[in-house]
mmCIF file of N, CA, C and O in Angstrom:
data_model
loop_
_atom_site.group_PDB
_atom_site.id
_atom_site.type_symbol
_atom_site.label_atom_id
_atom_site.label_comp_id
_atom_site.label_asym_id
_atom_site.label_seq_id
_atom_site.Cartn_x
_atom_site.Cartn_y
_atom_site.Cartn_z
ATOM 1 N N MET H 1 272.755 -52.339 71.767
ATOM 2 C CA MET H 1 273.971 -53.111 71.609
ATOM 3 C C MET H 1 274.207 -53.870 72.926
ATOM 4 O O MET H 1 274.161 -53.284 73.992
ATOM 5 N N ASP H 2 274.469 -55.156 72.850
ATOM 6 C CA ASP H 2 274.704 -55.933 74.061
ATOM 7 C C ASP H 2 276.125 -55.715 74.578
ATOM 8 O O ASP H 2 276.988 -55.177 73.892
ATOM 9 N N ILE H 3 276.368 -56.121 75.815
ATOM 10 C CA ILE H 3 277.657 -55.867 76.484
ATOM 11 C C ILE H 3 278.818 -56.574 75.793
ATOM 12 O O ILE H 3 279.922 -56.049 75.737
ATOM 13 N N ILE H 4 278.578 -57.761 75.256
ATOM 14 C CA ILE H 4 279.657 -58.497 74.593
ATOM 15 C C ILE H 4 280.109 -57.763 73.337
ATOM 16 O O ILE H 4 281.299 -57.549 73.125
ATOM 17 N N THR H 5 279.162 -57.361 72.513
ATOM 18 C CA THR H 5 279.491 -56.623 71.293
ATOM 19 C C THR H 5 280.172 -55.309 71.632
ATOM 20 O O THR H 5 281.161 -54.925 71.010
ATOM 21 N N GLN H 6 279.676 -54.620 72.666
ATOM 22 C CA GLN H 6 280.267 -53.344 73.071
ATOM 23 C C GLN H 6 281.702 -53.540 73.546
ATOM 24 O O GLN H 6 282.598 -52.773 73.181
ATOM 25 N N ALA H 7 281.959 -54.563 74.348
ATOM 26 C CA ALA H 7 283.322 -54.820 74.838
ATOM 27 C C ALA H 7 284.257 -55.175 73.688
ATOM 28 O O ALA H 7 285.401 -54.720 73.645
ATOM 29 N N MET H 8 283.766 -55.992 72.759
ATOM 30 C CA MET H 8 284.600 -56.396 71.622
ATOM 31 C C MET H 8 284.938 -55.195 70.744
ATOM 32 O O MET H 8 286.077 -55.045 70.310
ATOM 33 N N GLU H 9 283.945 -54.341 70.493
ATOM 34 C CA GLU H 9 284.185 -53.187 69.625
ATOM 35 C C GLU H 9 285.008 -52.104 70.325
ATOM 36 O O GLU H 9 285.908 -51.518 69.730
ATOM 37 N N SER H 10 284.715 -51.834 71.595
ATOM 38 C CA SER H 10 285.387 -50.757 72.318
ATOM 39 C C SER H 10 286.808 -51.115 72.732
ATOM 40 O O SER H 10 287.714 -50.297 72.668
ATOM 41 N N TYR H 11 287.002 -52.352 73.208
ATOM 42 C CA TYR H 11 288.284 -52.729 73.790
ATOM 43 C C TYR H 11 289.033 -53.790 72.993
ATOM 44 O O TYR H 11 290.157 -54.129 73.324
ATOM 45 N N GLY H 12 288.395 -54.343 71.975
ATOM 46 C CA GLY H 12 289.056 -55.358 71.172
ATOM 47 C C GLY H 12 289.284 -56.659 71.911
ATOM 48 O O GLY H 12 290.265 -57.349 71.663
ATOM 49 N N ILE H 13 288.387 -56.965 72.868
ATOM 50 C CA ILE H 13 288.526 -58.205 73.629
ATOM 51 C C ILE H 13 287.371 -59.143 73.331
ATOM 52 O O ILE H 13 286.285 -58.724 72.963
ATOM 53 N N SER H 14 287.651 -60.421 73.476
ATOM 54 C CA SER H 14 286.641 -61.448 73.291
ATOM 55 C C SER H 14 286.035 -61.786 74.651
ATOM 56 O O SER H 14 286.714 -61.663 75.669
ATOM 57 N N PRO H 15 284.776 -62.230 74.700
ATOM 58 C CA PRO H 15 284.189 -62.607 75.988
ATOM 59 C C PRO H 15 284.853 -63.837 76.596
ATOM 60 O O PRO H 15 284.792 -64.041 77.788
ATOM 61 N N LEU H 16 285.513 -64.639 75.786
ATOM 62 C CA LEU H 16 286.224 -65.810 76.277
ATOM 63 C C LEU H 16 287.677 -65.732 75.830
ATOM 64 O O LEU H 16 287.985 -65.193 74.778
ATOM 65 N N PRO H 17 288.604 -66.273 76.630
ATOM 66 C CA PRO H 17 290.024 -66.219 76.248
ATOM 67 C C PRO H 17 290.321 -67.018 74.982
ATOM 68 O O PRO H 17 289.619 -67.978 74.667
ATOM 69 N N MET H 18 291.377 -66.634 74.277
ATOM 70 C CA MET H 18 291.764 -67.339 73.060
ATOM 71 C C MET H 18 292.410 -68.681 73.389
ATOM 72 O O MET H 18 292.175 -69.668 72.734
ATOM 73 N N LYS H 19 293.267 -68.708 74.423
ATOM 74 C CA LYS H 19 293.896 -69.953 74.861
ATOM 75 C C LYS H 19 293.243 -70.379 76.164
ATOM 76 O O LYS H 19 293.179 -69.597 77.115
ATOM 77 N N VAL H 20 292.756 -71.594 76.214
ATOM 78 C CA VAL H 20 292.113 -72.084 77.430
ATOM 79 C C VAL H 20 292.815 -73.345 77.922
ATOM 80 O O VAL H 20 293.367 -74.108 77.136
ATOM 81 N N ALA H 21 292.812 -73.536 79.220
ATOM 82 C CA ALA H 21 293.378 -74.746 79.818
ATOM 83 C C ALA H 21 292.274 -75.788 79.972
ATOM 84 O O ALA H 21 291.111 -75.442 80.157
ATOM 85 N N GLU H 22 292.651 -77.042 79.914
ATOM 86 C CA GLU H 22 291.680 -78.112 80.090
ATOM 87 C C GLU H 22 291.097 -78.048 81.494
ATOM 88 O O GLU H 22 291.786 -77.725 82.456
ATOM 89 N N ALA H 23 289.842 -78.389 81.607
ATOM 90 C CA ALA H 23 289.117 -78.478 82.876
ATOM 91 C C ALA H 23 288.998 -77.141 83.602
ATOM 92 O O ALA H 23 288.845 -77.090 84.799
ATOM 93 N N MET H 24 289.060 -76.035 82.883
ATOM 94 C CA MET H 24 288.856 -74.724 83.491
ATOM 95 C C MET H 24 287.555 -74.152 82.938
ATOM 96 O O MET H 24 287.301 -74.223 81.732
ATOM 97 N N ALA H 25 286.742 -73.609 83.809
ATOM 98 C CA ALA H 25 285.462 -73.035 83.388
ATOM 99 C C ALA H 25 285.632 -71.565 83.038
ATOM 100 O O ALA H 25 286.268 -70.813 83.768
ATOM 101 N N TYR H 26 285.098 -71.179 81.911
ATOM 102 C CA TYR H 26 285.085 -69.785 81.500
ATOM 103 C C TYR H 26 283.642 -69.404 81.232
ATOM 104 O O TYR H 26 282.941 -70.083 80.491
ATOM 105 N N VAL H 27 283.198 -68.322 81.838
ATOM 106 C CA VAL H 27 281.801 -67.913 81.741
ATOM 107 C C VAL H 27 281.738 -66.582 81.012
ATOM 108 O O VAL H 27 282.427 -65.633 81.393
ATOM 109 N N PRO H 28 280.904 -66.487 79.965
ATOM 110 C CA PRO H 28 280.779 -65.213 79.260
ATOM 111 C C PRO H 28 280.108 -64.157 80.144
ATOM 112 O O PRO H 28 279.541 -64.465 81.184
ATOM 113 N N PHE H 29 280.163 -62.901 79.719
ATOM 114 C CA PHE H 29 279.556 -61.813 80.467
ATOM 115 C C PHE H 29 278.075 -62.081 80.709
ATOM 116 O O PHE H 29 277.368 -62.569 79.830
ATOM 117 N N GLN H 30 277.583 -61.726 81.898
ATOM 118 C CA GLN H 30 276.164 -61.865 82.223
ATOM 119 C C GLN H 30 275.370 -60.824 81.452
ATOM 120 O O GLN H 30 275.742 -59.645 81.441
ATOM 121 N N GLN H 31 274.326 -61.232 80.813
ATOM 122 C CA GLN H 31 273.466 -60.315 80.077
ATOM 123 C C GLN H 31 272.331 -59.853 80.979
ATOM 124 O O GLN H 31 271.628 -60.662 81.566
ATOM 125 N N PHE H 32 272.156 -58.552 81.131
ATOM 126 C CA PHE H 32 271.026 -58.051 81.899
ATOM 127 C C PHE H 32 269.903 -57.762 80.924
ATOM 128 O O PHE H 32 270.124 -57.421 79.788
ATOM 129 N N GLY H 33 268.708 -57.882 81.377
ATOM 130 C CA GLY H 33 267.557 -57.645 80.522
ATOM 131 C C GLY H 33 266.620 -58.823 80.557
ATOM 132 O O GLY H 33 265.531 -58.787 80.008
ATOM 133 N N SER H 34 267.053 -59.904 81.227
ATOM 134 C CA SER H 34 266.180 -61.056 81.367
ATOM 135 C C SER H 34 265.266 -60.836 82.567
ATOM 136 O O SER H 34 265.413 -59.897 83.332
ATOM 137 N N ASP H 35 264.310 -61.728 82.734
ATOM 138 C CA ASP H 35 263.391 -61.648 83.864
ATOM 139 C C ASP H 35 264.150 -61.768 85.176
ATOM 140 O O ASP H 35 265.206 -62.398 85.243
ATOM 141 N N THR H 36 263.615 -61.163 86.210
ATOM 142 C CA THR H 36 264.219 -61.265 87.536
ATOM 143 C C THR H 36 263.150 -61.652 88.549
ATOM 144 O O THR H 36 261.963 -61.398 88.348
ATOM 145 N N TYR H 37 263.604 -62.284 89.638
ATOM 146 C CA TYR H 37 262.714 -62.622 90.740
ATOM 147 C C TYR H 37 262.430 -61.377 91.577
ATOM 148 O O TYR H 37 263.225 -60.426 91.591
ATOM 149 N N SER H 38 261.339 -61.422 92.332
ATOM 150 C CA SER H 38 261.094 -60.393 93.337
ATOM 151 C C SER H 38 262.133 -60.585 94.437
ATOM 152 O O SER H 38 262.754 -61.650 94.528
ATOM 153 N N PRO H 39 262.353 -59.589 95.280
ATOM 154 C CA PRO H 39 263.346 -59.756 96.349
ATOM 155 C C PRO H 39 263.096 -60.985 97.232
ATOM 156 O O PRO H 39 264.037 -61.697 97.589
ATOM 157 N N ALA H 40 261.846 -61.271 97.574
ATOM 158 C CA ALA H 40 261.540 -62.443 98.409
ATOM 159 C C ALA H 40 261.859 -63.746 97.678
ATOM 160 O O ALA H 40 262.442 -64.670 98.253
ATOM 161 N N GLN H 41 261.482 -63.828 96.389
ATOM 162 C CA GLN H 41 261.784 -65.028 95.594
ATOM 163 C C GLN H 41 263.289 -65.195 95.421
ATOM 164 O O GLN H 41 263.811 -66.302 95.496
ATOM 165 N N ALA H 42 264.004 -64.099 95.192
ATOM 166 C CA ALA H 42 265.461 -64.147 94.998
ATOM 167 C C ALA H 42 266.159 -64.642 96.258
ATOM 168 O O ALA H 42 267.085 -65.452 96.180
ATOM 169 N N LEU H 43 265.696 -64.188 97.427
ATOM 170 C CA LEU H 43 266.294 -64.628 98.683
ATOM 171 C C LEU H 43 266.086 -66.126 98.877
ATOM 172 O O LEU H 43 266.996 -66.839 99.286
ATOM 173 N N GLU H 44 264.902 -66.608 98.534
ATOM 174 C CA GLU H 44 264.616 -68.043 98.674
ATOM 175 C C GLU H 44 265.405 -68.883 97.672
ATOM 176 O O GLU H 44 265.928 -69.945 98.007
ATOM 177 N N ALA H 45 265.529 -68.398 96.433
ATOM 178 C CA ALA H 45 266.206 -69.156 95.379
ATOM 179 C C ALA H 45 267.724 -69.015 95.434
ATOM 180 O O ALA H 45 268.438 -69.858 94.903
ATOM 181 N N GLY H 46 268.225 -67.924 96.034
ATOM 182 C CA GLY H 46 269.667 -67.691 96.076
ATOM 183 C C GLY H 46 270.197 -66.999 94.843
ATOM 184 O O GLY H 46 271.403 -66.902 94.637
ATOM 185 N N THR H 47 269.306 -66.509 93.993
ATOM 186 C CA THR H 47 269.688 -65.779 92.787
ATOM 187 C C THR H 47 268.554 -64.860 92.371
ATOM 188 O O THR H 47 267.388 -65.143 92.641
ATOM 189 N N VAL H 48 268.901 -63.770 91.708
ATOM 190 C CA VAL H 48 267.899 -62.838 91.206
ATOM 191 C C VAL H 48 267.361 -63.317 89.859
ATOM 192 O O VAL H 48 266.241 -63.018 89.486
ATOM 193 N N TYR H 49 268.168 -64.101 89.139
ATOM 194 C CA TYR H 49 267.815 -64.505 87.783
ATOM 195 C C TYR H 49 267.233 -65.916 87.743
ATOM 196 O O TYR H 49 267.924 -66.878 88.087
ATOM 197 N N PRO H 50 266.000 -66.081 87.279
ATOM 198 C CA PRO H 50 265.406 -67.421 87.183
ATOM 199 C C PRO H 50 266.222 -68.382 86.320
ATOM 200 O O PRO H 50 266.281 -69.574 86.624
ATOM 201 N N VAL H 51 266.893 -67.889 85.293
ATOM 202 C CA VAL H 51 267.679 -68.779 84.424
ATOM 203 C C VAL H 51 268.882 -69.370 85.151
ATOM 204 O O VAL H 51 269.444 -70.371 84.715
ATOM 205 N N LEU H 52 269.300 -68.753 86.268
ATOM 206 C CA LEU H 52 270.418 -69.265 87.048
ATOM 207 C C LEU H 52 269.963 -70.141 88.210
ATOM 208 O O LEU H 52 270.782 -70.671 88.940
ATOM 209 N N ASN H 53 268.660 -70.314 88.375
ATOM 210 C CA ASN H 53 268.133 -71.113 89.470
ATOM 211 C C ASN H 53 268.210 -72.591 89.092
ATOM 212 O O ASN H 53 267.341 -73.133 88.434
ATOM 213 N N LYS H 54 269.286 -73.222 89.497
ATOM 214 C CA LYS H 54 269.534 -74.625 89.177
ATOM 215 C C LYS H 54 269.835 -75.371 90.487
ATOM 216 O O LYS H 54 270.985 -75.583 90.846
ATOM 217 N N PRO H 55 268.771 -75.739 91.216
ATOM 218 C CA PRO H 55 268.980 -76.414 92.501
ATOM 219 C C PRO H 55 269.738 -77.729 92.343
ATOM 220 O O PRO H 55 269.622 -78.410 91.329
ATOM 221 N N PHE H 56 270.531 -78.066 93.356
ATOM 222 C CA PHE H 56 271.308 -79.308 93.358
ATOM 223 C C PHE H 56 270.563 -80.361 94.163
ATOM 224 O O PHE H 56 270.208 -80.147 95.310
ATOM 225 N N PHE H 57 270.304 -81.500 93.547
ATOM 226 C CA PHE H 57 269.586 -82.595 94.188
ATOM 227 C C PHE H 57 270.426 -83.856 94.211
ATOM 228 O O PHE H 57 269.944 -84.944 93.903
ATOM 229 N N GLY H 58 271.682 -83.749 94.522
ATOM 230 C CA GLY H 58 272.548 -84.922 94.529
ATOM 231 C C GLY H 58 272.797 -85.402 93.121
ATOM 232 O O GLY H 58 273.246 -84.650 92.272
ATOM 233 N N SER H 59 272.469 -86.655 92.835
ATOM 234 C CA SER H 59 272.714 -87.206 91.502
ATOM 235 C C SER H 59 271.536 -87.006 90.563
ATOM 236 O O SER H 59 271.577 -87.396 89.417
ATOM 237 N N LYS H 60 270.459 -86.391 91.048
ATOM 238 C CA LYS H 60 269.277 -86.153 90.203
ATOM 239 C C LYS H 60 269.254 -84.714 89.740
ATOM 240 O O LYS H 60 269.689 -83.804 90.427
ATOM 241 N N CYS H 61 268.726 -84.497 88.568
ATOM 242 C CA CYS H 61 268.646 -83.152 88.000
ATOM 243 C C CYS H 61 267.193 -82.824 87.759
ATOM 244 O O CYS H 61 266.427 -83.636 87.248
ATOM 245 N N GLU H 62 266.803 -81.623 88.131
ATOM 246 C CA GLU H 62 265.435 -81.196 87.927
ATOM 247 C C GLU H 62 265.441 -79.865 87.187
ATOM 248 O O GLU H 62 266.152 -78.948 87.567
ATOM 249 N N VAL H 63 264.655 -79.780 86.127
ATOM 250 C CA VAL H 63 264.534 -78.533 85.380
ATOM 251 C C VAL H 63 263.337 -77.804 85.955
ATOM 252 O O VAL H 63 262.239 -78.336 86.025
ATOM 253 N N LYS H 64 263.556 -76.560 86.389
ATOM 254 C CA LYS H 64 262.507 -75.781 86.998
ATOM 255 C C LYS H 64 261.853 -74.890 85.955
ATOM 256 O O LYS H 64 262.526 -74.171 85.248
ATOM 257 N N ASN H 65 260.556 -74.973 85.816
ATOM 258 C CA ASN H 65 259.823 -74.179 84.844
ATOM 259 C C ASN H 65 258.877 -73.275 85.595
ATOM 260 O O ASN H 65 257.945 -73.740 86.245
ATOM 261 N N ASP H 66 259.096 -71.951 85.551
ATOM 262 C CA ASP H 66 258.281 -71.001 86.293
ATOM 263 C C ASP H 66 257.191 -70.374 85.436
ATOM 264 O O ASP H 66 256.658 -69.329 85.773
ATOM 265 N N ASP H 67 256.845 -70.970 84.311
ATOM 266 C CA ASP H 67 255.817 -70.395 83.433
ATOM 267 C C ASP H 67 254.443 -70.532 84.005
ATOM 268 O O ASP H 67 253.990 -71.327 84.647
#
């Protein structure tokens, strides 16, 4: 059972609020179980999770593929 389903069933809460304000970011619970970087790679990337590795290049966007 994932954390979102467990929280909803156990506590009766949704991962996101029912009423939201404009221009406010709401992030669902982080799911563990995905791939992770080694400690050296995580230190260089600034995150343990490859899916969160989204470097900022000014006005350009680059999709990083570690396959």
